PDB file of C-alpha atoms in Angstrom:
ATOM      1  CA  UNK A  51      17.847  -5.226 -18.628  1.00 59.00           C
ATOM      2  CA  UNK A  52      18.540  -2.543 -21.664  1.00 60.00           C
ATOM      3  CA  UNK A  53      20.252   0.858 -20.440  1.00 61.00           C
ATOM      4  CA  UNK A  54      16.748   2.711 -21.786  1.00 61.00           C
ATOM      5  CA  UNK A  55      15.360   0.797 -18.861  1.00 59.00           C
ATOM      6  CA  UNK A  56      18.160   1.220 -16.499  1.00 60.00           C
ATOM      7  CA  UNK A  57      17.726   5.056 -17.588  1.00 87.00           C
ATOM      8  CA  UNK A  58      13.669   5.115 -17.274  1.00 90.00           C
ATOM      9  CA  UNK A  59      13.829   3.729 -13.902  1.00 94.00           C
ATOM     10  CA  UNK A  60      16.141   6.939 -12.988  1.00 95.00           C
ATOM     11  CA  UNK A  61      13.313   9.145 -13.942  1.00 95.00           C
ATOM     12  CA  UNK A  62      10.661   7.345 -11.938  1.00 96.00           C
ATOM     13  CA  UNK A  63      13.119   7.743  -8.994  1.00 97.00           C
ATOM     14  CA  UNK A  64      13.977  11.033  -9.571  1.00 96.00           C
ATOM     15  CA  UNK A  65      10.006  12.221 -10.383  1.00 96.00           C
ATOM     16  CA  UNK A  66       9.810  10.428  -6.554  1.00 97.00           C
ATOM     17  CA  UNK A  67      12.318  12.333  -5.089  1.00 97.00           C
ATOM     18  CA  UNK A  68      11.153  15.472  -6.505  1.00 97.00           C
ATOM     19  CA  UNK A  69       7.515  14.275  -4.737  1.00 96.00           C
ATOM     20  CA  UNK A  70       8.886  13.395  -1.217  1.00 98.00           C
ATOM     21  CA  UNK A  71      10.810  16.938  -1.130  1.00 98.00           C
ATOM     22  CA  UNK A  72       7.611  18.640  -2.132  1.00 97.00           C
ATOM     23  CA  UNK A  73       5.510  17.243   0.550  1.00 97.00           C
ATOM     24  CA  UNK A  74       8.312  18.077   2.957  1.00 97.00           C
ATOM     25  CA  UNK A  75       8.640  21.872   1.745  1.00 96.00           C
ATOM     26  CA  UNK A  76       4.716  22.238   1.649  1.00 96.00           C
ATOM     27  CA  UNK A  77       3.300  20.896   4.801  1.00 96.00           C
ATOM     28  CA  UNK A  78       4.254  20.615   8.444  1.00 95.00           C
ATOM     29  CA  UNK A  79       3.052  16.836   9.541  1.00 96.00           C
ATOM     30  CA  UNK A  80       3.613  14.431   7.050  1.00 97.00           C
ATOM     31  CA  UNK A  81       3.924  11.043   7.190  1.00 97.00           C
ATOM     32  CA  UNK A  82       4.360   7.652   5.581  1.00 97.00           C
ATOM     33  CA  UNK A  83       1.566   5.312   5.570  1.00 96.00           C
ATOM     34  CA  UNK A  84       3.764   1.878   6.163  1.00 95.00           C
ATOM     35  CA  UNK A  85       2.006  -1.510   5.751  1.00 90.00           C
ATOM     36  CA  UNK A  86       4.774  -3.691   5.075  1.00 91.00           C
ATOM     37  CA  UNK A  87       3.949  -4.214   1.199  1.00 92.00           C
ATOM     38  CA  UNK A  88       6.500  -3.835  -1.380  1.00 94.00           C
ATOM     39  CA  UNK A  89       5.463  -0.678  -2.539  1.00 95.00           C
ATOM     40  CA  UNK A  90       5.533   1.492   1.178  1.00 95.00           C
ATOM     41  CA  UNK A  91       8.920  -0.811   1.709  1.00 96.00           C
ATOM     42  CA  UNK A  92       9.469   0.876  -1.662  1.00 97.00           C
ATOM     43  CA  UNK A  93       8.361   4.610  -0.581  1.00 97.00           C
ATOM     44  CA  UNK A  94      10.667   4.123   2.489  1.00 97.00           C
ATOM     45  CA  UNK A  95      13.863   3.449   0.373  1.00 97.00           C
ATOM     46  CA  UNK A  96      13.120   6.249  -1.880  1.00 98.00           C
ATOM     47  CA  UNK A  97      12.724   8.535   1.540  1.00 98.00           C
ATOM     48  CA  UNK A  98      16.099   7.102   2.450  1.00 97.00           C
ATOM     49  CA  UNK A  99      17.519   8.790  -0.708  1.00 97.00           C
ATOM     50  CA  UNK A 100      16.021  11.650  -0.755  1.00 97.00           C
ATOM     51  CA  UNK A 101      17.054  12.916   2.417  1.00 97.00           C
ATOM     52  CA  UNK A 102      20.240  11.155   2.777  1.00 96.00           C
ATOM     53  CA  UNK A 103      22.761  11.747   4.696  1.00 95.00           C
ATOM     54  CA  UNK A 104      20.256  13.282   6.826  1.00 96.00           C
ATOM     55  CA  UNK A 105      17.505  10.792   8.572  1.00 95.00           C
ATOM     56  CA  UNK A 106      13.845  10.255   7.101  1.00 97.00           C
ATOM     57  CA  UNK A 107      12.324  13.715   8.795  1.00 96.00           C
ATOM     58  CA  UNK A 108       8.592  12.185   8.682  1.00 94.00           C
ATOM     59  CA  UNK A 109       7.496   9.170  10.778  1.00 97.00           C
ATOM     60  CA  UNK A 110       5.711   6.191   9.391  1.00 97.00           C
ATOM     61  CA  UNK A 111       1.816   5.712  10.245  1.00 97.00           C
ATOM     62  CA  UNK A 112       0.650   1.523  10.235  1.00 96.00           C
ATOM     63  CA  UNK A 113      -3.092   1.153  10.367  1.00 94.00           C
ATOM     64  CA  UNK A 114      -2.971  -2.247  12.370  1.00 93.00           C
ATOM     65  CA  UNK A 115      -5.899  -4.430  11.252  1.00 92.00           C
ATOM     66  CA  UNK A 116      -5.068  -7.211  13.967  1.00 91.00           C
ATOM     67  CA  UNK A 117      -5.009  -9.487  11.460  1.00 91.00           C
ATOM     68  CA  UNK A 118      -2.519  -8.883   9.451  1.00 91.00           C
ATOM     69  CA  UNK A 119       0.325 -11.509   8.504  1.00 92.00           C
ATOM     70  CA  UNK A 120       2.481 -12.328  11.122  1.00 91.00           C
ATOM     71  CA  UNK A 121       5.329 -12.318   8.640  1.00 93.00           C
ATOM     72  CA  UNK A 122       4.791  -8.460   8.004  1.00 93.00           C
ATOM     73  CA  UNK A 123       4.314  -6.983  11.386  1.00 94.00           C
ATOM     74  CA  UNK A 124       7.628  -8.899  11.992  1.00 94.00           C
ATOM     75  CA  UNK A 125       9.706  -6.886   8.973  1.00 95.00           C
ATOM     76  CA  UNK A 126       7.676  -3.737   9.652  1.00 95.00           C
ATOM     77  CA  UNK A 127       9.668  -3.663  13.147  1.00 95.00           C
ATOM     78  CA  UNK A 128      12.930  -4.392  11.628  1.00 96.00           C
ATOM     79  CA  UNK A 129      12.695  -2.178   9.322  1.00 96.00           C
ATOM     80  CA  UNK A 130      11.508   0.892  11.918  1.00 96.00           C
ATOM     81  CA  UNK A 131      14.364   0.333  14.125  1.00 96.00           C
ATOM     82  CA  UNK A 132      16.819  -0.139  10.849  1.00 96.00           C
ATOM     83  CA  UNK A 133      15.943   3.370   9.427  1.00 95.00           C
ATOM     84  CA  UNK A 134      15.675   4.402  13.093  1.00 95.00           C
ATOM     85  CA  UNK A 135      12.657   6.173  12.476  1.00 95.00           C
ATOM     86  CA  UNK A 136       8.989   6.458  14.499  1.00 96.00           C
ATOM     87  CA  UNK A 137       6.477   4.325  14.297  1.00 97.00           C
ATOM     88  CA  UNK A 138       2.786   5.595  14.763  1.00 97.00           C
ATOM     89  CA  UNK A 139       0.143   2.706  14.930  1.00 96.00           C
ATOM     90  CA  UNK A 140      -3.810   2.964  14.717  1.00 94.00           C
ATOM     91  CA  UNK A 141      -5.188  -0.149  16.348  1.00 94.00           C
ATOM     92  CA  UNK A 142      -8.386  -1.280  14.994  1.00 93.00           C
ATOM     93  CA  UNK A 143      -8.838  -3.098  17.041  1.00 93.00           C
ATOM     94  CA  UNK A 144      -9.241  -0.503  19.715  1.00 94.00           C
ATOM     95  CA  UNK A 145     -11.512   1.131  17.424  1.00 93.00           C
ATOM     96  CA  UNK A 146     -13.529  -2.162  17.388  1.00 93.00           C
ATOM     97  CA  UNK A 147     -13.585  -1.681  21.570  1.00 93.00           C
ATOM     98  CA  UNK A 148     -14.134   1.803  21.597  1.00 93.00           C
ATOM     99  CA  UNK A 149     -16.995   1.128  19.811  1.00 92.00           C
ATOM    100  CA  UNK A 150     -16.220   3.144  16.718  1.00 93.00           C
ATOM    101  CA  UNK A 151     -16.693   0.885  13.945  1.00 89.00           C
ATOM    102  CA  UNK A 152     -18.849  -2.537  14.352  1.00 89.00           C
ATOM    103  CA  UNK A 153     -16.841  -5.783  13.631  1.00 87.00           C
ATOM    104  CA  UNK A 154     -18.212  -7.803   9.961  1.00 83.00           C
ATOM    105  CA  UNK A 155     -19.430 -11.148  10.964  1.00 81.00           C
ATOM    106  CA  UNK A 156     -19.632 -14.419   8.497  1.00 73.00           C
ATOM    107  CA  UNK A 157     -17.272 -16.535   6.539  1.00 72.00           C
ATOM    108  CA  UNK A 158     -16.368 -13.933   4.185  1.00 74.00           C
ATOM    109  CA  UNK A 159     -15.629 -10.784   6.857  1.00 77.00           C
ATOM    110  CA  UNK A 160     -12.764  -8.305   6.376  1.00 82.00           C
ATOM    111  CA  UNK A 161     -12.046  -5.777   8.465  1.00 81.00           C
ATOM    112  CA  UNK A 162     -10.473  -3.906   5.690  1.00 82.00           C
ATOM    113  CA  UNK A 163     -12.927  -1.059   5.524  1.00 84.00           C
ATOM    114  CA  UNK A 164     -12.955  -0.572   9.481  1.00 88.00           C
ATOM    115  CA  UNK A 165      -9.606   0.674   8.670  1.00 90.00           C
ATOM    116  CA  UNK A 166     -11.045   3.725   7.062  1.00 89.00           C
ATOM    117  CA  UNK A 167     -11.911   5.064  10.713  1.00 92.00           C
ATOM    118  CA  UNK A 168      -9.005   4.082  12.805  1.00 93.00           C
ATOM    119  CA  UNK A 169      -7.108   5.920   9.833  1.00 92.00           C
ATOM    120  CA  UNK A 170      -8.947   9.009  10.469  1.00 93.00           C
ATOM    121  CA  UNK A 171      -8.617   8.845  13.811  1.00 93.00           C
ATOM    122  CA  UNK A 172      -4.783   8.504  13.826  1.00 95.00           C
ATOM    123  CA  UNK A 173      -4.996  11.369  11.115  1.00 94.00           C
ATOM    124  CA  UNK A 174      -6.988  14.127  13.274  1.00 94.00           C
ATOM    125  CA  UNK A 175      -5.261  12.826  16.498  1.00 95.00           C
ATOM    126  CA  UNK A 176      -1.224  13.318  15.328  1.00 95.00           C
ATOM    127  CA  UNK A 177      -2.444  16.586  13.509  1.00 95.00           C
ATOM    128  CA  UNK A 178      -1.370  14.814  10.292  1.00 96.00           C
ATOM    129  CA  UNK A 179      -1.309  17.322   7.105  1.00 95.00           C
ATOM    130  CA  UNK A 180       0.388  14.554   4.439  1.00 95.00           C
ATOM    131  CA  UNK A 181      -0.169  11.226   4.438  1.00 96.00           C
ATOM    132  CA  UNK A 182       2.205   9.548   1.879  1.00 97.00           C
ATOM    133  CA  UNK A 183       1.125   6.422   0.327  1.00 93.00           C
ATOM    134  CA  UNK A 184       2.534   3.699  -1.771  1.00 92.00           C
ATOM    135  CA  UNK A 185      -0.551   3.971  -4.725  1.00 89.00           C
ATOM    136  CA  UNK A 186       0.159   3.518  -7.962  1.00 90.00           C
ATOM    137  CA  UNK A 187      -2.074   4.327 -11.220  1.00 86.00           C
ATOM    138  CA  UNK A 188      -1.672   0.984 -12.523  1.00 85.00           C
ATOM    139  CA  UNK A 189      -3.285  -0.967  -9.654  1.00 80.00           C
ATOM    140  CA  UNK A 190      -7.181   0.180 -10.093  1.00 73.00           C
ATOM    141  CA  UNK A 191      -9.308   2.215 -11.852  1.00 72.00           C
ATOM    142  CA  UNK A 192      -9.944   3.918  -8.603  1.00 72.00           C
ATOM    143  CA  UNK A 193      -6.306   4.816  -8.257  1.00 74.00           C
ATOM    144  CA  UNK A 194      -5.482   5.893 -11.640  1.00 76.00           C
ATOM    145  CA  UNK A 195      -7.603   8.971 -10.861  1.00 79.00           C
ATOM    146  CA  UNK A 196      -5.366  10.318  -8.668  1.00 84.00           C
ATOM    147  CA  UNK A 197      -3.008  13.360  -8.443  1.00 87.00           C
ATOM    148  CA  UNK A 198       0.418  13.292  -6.954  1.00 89.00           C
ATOM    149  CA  UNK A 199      -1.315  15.722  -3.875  1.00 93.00           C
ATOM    150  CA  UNK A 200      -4.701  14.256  -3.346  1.00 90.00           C
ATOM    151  CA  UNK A 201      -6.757  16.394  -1.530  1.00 90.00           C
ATOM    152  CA  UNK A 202      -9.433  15.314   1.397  1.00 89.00           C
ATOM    153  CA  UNK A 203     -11.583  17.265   2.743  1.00 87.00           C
ATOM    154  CA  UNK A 204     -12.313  18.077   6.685  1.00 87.00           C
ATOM    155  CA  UNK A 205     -14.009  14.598   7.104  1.00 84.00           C
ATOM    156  CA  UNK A 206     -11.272  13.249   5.167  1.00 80.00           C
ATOM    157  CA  UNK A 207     -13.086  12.528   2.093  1.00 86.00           C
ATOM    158  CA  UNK A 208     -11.897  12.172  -1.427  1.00 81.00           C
ATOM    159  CA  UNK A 209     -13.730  13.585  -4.084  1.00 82.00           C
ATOM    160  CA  UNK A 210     -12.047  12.569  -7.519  1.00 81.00           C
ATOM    161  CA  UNK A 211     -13.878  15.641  -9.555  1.00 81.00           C
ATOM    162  CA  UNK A 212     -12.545  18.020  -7.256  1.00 82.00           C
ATOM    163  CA  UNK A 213      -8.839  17.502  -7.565  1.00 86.00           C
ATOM    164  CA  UNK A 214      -6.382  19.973  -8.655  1.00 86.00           C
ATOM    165  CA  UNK A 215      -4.721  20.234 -11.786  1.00 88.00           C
ATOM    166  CA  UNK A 216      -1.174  19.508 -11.749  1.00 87.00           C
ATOM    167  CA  UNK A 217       0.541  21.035 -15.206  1.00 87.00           C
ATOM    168  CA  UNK A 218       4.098  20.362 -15.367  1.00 87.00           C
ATOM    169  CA  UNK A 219       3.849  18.665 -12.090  1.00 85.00           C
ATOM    170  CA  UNK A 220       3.270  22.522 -10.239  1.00 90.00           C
ATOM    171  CA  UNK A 221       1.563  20.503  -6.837  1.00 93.00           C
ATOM    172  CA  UNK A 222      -0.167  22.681  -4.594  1.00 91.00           C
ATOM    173  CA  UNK A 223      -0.563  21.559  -1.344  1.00 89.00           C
ATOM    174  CA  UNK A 224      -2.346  24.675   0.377  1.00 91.00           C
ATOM    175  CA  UNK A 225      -5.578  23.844   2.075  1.00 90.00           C
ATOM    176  CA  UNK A 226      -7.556  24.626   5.274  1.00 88.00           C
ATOM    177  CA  UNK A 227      -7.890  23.769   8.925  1.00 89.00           C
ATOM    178  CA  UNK A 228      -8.971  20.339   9.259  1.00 89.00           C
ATOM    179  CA  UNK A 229      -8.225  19.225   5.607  1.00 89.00           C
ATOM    180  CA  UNK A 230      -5.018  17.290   4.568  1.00 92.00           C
ATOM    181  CA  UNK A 231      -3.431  15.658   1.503  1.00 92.00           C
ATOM    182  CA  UNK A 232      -2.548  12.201   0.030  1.00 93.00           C
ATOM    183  CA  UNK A 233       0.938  12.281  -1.562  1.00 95.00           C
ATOM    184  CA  UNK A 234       1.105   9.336  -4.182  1.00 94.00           C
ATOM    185  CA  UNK A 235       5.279   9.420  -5.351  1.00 96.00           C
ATOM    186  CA  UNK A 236       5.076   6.102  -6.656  1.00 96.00           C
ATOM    187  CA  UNK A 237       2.133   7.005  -9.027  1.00 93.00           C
ATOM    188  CA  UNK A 238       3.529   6.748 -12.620  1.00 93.00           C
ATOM    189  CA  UNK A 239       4.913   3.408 -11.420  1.00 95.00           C
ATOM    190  CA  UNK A 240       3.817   0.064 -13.197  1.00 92.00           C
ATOM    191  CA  UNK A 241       4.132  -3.266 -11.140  1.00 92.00           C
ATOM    192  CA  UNK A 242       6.831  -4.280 -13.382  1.00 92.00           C
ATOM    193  CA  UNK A 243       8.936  -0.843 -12.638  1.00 94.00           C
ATOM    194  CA  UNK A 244       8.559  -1.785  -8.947  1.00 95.00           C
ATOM    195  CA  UNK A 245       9.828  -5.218  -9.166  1.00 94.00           C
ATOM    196  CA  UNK A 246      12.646  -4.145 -11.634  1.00 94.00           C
ATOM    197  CA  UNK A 247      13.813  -1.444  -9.066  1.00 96.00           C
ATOM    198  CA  UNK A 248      13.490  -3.604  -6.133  1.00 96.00           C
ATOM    199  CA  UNK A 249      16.096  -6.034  -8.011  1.00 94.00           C
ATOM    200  CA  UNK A 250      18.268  -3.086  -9.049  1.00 94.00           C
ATOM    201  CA  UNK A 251      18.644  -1.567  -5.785  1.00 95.00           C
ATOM    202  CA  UNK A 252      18.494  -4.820  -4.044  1.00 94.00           C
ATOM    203  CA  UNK A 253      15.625  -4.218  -1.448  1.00 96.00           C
ATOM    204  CA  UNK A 254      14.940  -6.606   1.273  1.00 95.00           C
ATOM    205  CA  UNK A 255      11.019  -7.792   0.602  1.00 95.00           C
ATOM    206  CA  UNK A 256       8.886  -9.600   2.804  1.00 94.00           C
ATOM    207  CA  UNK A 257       9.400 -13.418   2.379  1.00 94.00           C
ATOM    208  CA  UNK A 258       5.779 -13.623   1.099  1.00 94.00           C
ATOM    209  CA  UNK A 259       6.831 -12.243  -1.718  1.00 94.00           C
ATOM    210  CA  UNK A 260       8.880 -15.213  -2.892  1.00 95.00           C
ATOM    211  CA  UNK A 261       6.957 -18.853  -3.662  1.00 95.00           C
ATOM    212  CA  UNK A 262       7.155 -20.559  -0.519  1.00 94.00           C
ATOM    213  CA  UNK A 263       4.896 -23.668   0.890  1.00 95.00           C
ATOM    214  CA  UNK A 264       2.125 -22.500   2.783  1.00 93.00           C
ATOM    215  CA  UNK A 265      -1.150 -24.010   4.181  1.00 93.00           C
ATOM    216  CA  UNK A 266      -4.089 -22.847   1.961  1.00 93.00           C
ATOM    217  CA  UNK A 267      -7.809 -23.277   1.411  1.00 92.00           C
ATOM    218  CA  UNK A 268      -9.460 -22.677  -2.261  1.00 92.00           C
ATOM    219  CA  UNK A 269     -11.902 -19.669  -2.440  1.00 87.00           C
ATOM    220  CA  UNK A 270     -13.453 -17.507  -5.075  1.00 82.00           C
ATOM    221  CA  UNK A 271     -10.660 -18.298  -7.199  1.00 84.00           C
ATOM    222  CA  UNK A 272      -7.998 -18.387  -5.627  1.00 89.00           C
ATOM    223  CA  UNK A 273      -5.709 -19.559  -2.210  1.00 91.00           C
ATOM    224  CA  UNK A 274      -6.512 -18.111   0.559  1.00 91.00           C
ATOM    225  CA  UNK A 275      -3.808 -18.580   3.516  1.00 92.00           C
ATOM    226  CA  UNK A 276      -4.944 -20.314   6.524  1.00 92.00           C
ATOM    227  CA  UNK A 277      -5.267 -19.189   9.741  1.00 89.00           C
ATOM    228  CA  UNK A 278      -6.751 -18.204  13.443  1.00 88.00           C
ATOM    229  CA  UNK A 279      -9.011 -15.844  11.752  1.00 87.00           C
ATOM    230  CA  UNK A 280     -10.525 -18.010   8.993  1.00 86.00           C
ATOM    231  CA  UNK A 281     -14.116 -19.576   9.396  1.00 84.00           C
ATOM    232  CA  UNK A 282     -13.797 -23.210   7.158  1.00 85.00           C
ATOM    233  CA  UNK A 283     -16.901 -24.173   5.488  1.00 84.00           C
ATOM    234  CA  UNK A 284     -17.952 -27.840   5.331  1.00 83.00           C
ATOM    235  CA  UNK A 285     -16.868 -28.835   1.827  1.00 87.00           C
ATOM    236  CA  UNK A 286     -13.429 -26.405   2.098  1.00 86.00           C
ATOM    237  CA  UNK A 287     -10.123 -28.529   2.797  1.00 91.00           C
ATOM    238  CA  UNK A 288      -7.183 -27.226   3.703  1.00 93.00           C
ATOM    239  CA  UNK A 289      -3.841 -27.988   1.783  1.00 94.00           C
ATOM    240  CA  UNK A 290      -0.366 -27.161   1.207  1.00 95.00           C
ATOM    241  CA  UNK A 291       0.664 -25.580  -1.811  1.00 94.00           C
ATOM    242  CA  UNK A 292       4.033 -23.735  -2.746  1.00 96.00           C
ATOM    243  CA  UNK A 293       2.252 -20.194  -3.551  1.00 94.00           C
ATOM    244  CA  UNK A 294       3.765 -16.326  -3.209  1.00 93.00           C
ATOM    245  CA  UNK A 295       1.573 -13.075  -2.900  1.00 92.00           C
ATOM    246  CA  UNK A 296       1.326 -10.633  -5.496  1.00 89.00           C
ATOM    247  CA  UNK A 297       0.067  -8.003  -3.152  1.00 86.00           C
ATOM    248  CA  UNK A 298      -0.500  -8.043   1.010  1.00 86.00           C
ATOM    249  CA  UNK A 299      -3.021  -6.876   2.704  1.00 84.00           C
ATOM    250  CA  UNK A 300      -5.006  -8.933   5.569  1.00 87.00           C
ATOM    251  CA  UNK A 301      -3.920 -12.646   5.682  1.00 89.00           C
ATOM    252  CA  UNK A 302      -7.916 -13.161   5.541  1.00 86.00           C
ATOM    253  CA  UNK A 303      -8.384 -11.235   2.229  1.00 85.00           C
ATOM    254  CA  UNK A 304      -5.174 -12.211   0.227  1.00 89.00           C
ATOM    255  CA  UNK A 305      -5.147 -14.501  -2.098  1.00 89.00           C
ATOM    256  CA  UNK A 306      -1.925 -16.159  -3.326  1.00 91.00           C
ATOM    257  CA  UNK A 307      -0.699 -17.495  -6.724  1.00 90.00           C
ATOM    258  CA  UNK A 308       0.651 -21.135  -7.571  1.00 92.00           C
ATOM    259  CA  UNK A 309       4.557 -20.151  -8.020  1.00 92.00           C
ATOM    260  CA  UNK A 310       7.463 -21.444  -8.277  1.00 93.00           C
ATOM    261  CA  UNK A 311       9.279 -17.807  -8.285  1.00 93.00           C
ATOM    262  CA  UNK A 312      11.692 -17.821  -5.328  1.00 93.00           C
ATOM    263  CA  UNK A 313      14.184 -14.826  -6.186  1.00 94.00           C
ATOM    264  CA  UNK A 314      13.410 -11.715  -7.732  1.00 93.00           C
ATOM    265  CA  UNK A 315      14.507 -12.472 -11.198  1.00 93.00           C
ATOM    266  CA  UNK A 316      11.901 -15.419 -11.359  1.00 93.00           C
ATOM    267  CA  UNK A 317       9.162 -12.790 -10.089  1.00 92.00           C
ATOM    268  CA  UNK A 318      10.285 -10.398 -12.251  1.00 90.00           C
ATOM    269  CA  UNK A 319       9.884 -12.321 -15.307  1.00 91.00           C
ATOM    270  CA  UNK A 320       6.872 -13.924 -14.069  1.00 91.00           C
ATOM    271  CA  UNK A 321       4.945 -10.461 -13.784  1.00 88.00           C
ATOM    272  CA  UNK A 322       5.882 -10.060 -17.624  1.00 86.00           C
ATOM    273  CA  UNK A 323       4.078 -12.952 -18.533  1.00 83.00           C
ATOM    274  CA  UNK A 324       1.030 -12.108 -16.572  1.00 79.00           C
ATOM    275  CA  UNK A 325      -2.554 -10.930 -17.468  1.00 71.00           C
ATOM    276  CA  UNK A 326      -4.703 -10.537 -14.728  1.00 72.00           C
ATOM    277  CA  UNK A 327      -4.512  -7.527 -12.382  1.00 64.00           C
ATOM    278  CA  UNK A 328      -2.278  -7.167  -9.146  1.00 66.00           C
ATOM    279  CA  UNK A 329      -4.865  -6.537  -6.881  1.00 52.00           C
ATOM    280  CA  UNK A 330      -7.311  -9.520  -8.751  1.00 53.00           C
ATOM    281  CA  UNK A 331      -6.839 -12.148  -5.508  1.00 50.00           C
ATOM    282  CA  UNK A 332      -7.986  -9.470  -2.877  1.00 48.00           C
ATOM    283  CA  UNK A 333     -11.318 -10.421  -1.991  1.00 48.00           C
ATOM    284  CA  UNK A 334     -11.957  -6.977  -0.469  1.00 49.00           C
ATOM    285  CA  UNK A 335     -11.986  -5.662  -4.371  1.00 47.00           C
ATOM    286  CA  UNK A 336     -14.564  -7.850  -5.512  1.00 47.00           C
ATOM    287  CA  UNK A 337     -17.278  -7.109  -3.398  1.00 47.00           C
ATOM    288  CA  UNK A 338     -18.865  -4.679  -6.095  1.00 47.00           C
ATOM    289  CA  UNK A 339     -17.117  -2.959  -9.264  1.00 50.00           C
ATOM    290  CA  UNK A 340     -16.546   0.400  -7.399  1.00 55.00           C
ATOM    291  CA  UNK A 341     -15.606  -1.377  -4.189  1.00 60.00           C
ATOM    292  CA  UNK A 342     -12.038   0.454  -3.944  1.00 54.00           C
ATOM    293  CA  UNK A 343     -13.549   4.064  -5.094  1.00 57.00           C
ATOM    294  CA  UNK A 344     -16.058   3.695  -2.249  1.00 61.00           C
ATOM    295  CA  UNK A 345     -13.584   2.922   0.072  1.00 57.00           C
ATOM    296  CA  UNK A 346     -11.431   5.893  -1.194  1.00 57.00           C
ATOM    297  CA  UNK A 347     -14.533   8.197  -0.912  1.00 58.00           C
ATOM    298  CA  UNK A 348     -14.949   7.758   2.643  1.00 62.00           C
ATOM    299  CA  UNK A 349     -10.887   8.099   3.233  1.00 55.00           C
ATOM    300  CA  UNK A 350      -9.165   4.863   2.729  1.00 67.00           C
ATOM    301  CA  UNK A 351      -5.870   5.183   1.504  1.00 66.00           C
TER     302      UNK A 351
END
């Protein structure tokens, strides 16, 4: 790696730091909205520095889907009782029981977008003024509309023409009873910055991460992992393939890649050499072409 890059990689940390300290100056009840993906794993090591020697002061928020990867709710624990820091958890689950959002039904159901409620919900109920999120610019055209402070209204909306300016990253994070913020440090990131600072700073990853042999089932494109949660159709078979996840979300959603990367150097300079988007095996995104903005409208992440 050249020492411009070495030296660009100290500005995106520093431009994160400067964030994180912001949203602690500005607010009173922020916290970290932890999934167990490399880029809130990511958010959480930047905390670390910023606030070192002193604690993270914020707690980290996980929207449990119930069916998430077993793999991730696993190093999400480790790496709450590591940092020694609190873990708040939306169930949605108990949404689904409470009878707050309505489960999807068929072959192709997510509950991705019931996690827009149970968000909400953990939001208004922990009196939550900053939710920090691992987004980056890079990922979507959704998400490359966003400020650093991304402001929501009382219903926890998102409306991308009324955002403020943000000239010589001045970030104003006043706003009214009932209204919050979405801090995005990560923003200016790219997915190769990520995986280059992960391998600088040597940060444990989930194992998904890494090409490993998994049982999978061919849909829309791509491998999707089996498990309890996925309803087979007649002509799908399942297999085993040695496959690794660019991105994690629900294991009924993600798709995974034919790989052979198994350290972070391989993934690194496999990433170079690719074309197609991060996000481009998540199901959830292809439902329509502004699938991720409606979601965001209505308060996903």
């Amino acid at each position: 790696m050249s020492k411009y890059y070495l030296n660009y990689l100290d500005e995106l940390e520093s431009e994160a730091i400067y964030i994180l300290r912001e949203v602690w100056a500005q607010f009173q009840n922020p916290v970290i909205l932890f999934s167990g993906g490399k880029d809130s794993i990511l958010v959480a090591h930047l905390a670390k520095k910023a606030f070192y020697p002193a604690k993270i002061p914020f707690p980290f928020m996980h929207v449990d889907t119930g069916h998430n990867f077993p793999e991730t709710i696993q190093f999400r624990d480790n790496i709450i009782k590591d940092l020694d820091a609190q873990l708040i958890v939306g169930s949605v689950q108990e949404s689904i029981d409470d009878g707050r959002v309505a489960e999807e039904k068929g072959k192709n159901a997510t509950r991705n977008a019931l996690q827009i409620t149970t968000l909400l919900d953990a939001i208004e109920t922990n009196k939550v003024d900053c939710a920090i999120g691992g987004g980056r610019r890079d990922e979507e055209k959704a998400r490359a509309k966003e400020r650093f402070f991304s402001h929501r209204d009382d219903f926890g909306q998102w409306d991308p023409k009324n955002q403020r300016p943000e000239l010589w990253n001045i970030l104003n994070g006043k706003h009214f009873q009932g209204e919050h913020f979405r801090a995005f440090p990560i923003s200016n990131w790219t997915e190769m910055d990520v995986w280059n600072y992960i391998k600088r700073e040597n940060i444990a990853i989930p194992s998904l991460y890494f090409a490993h042999e998994r049982e999978v089932v061919r849909r829309d494109g791509t491998w999707i992992p089996n498990s309890e949660f996925l309803i087979l159709e007649e002509h799908e078979e399942v297999v085993t393939k040695k496959i690794r996840f660019r991105t994690l979300g629900d294991i009924t959603i993600t798709g995974g890649d034919e790989s052979d990367a198994d350290t972070l150097e391989k993934i690194a300079a496999e990433v170079a050499g690719m074309r197609n988007t991060e996000r481009g095996n998540r199901s959830d995104d292809k439902r329509s072409e502004s699938a991720m903005e409606d979601r965001k409208r209505q308060g996903y992440f």
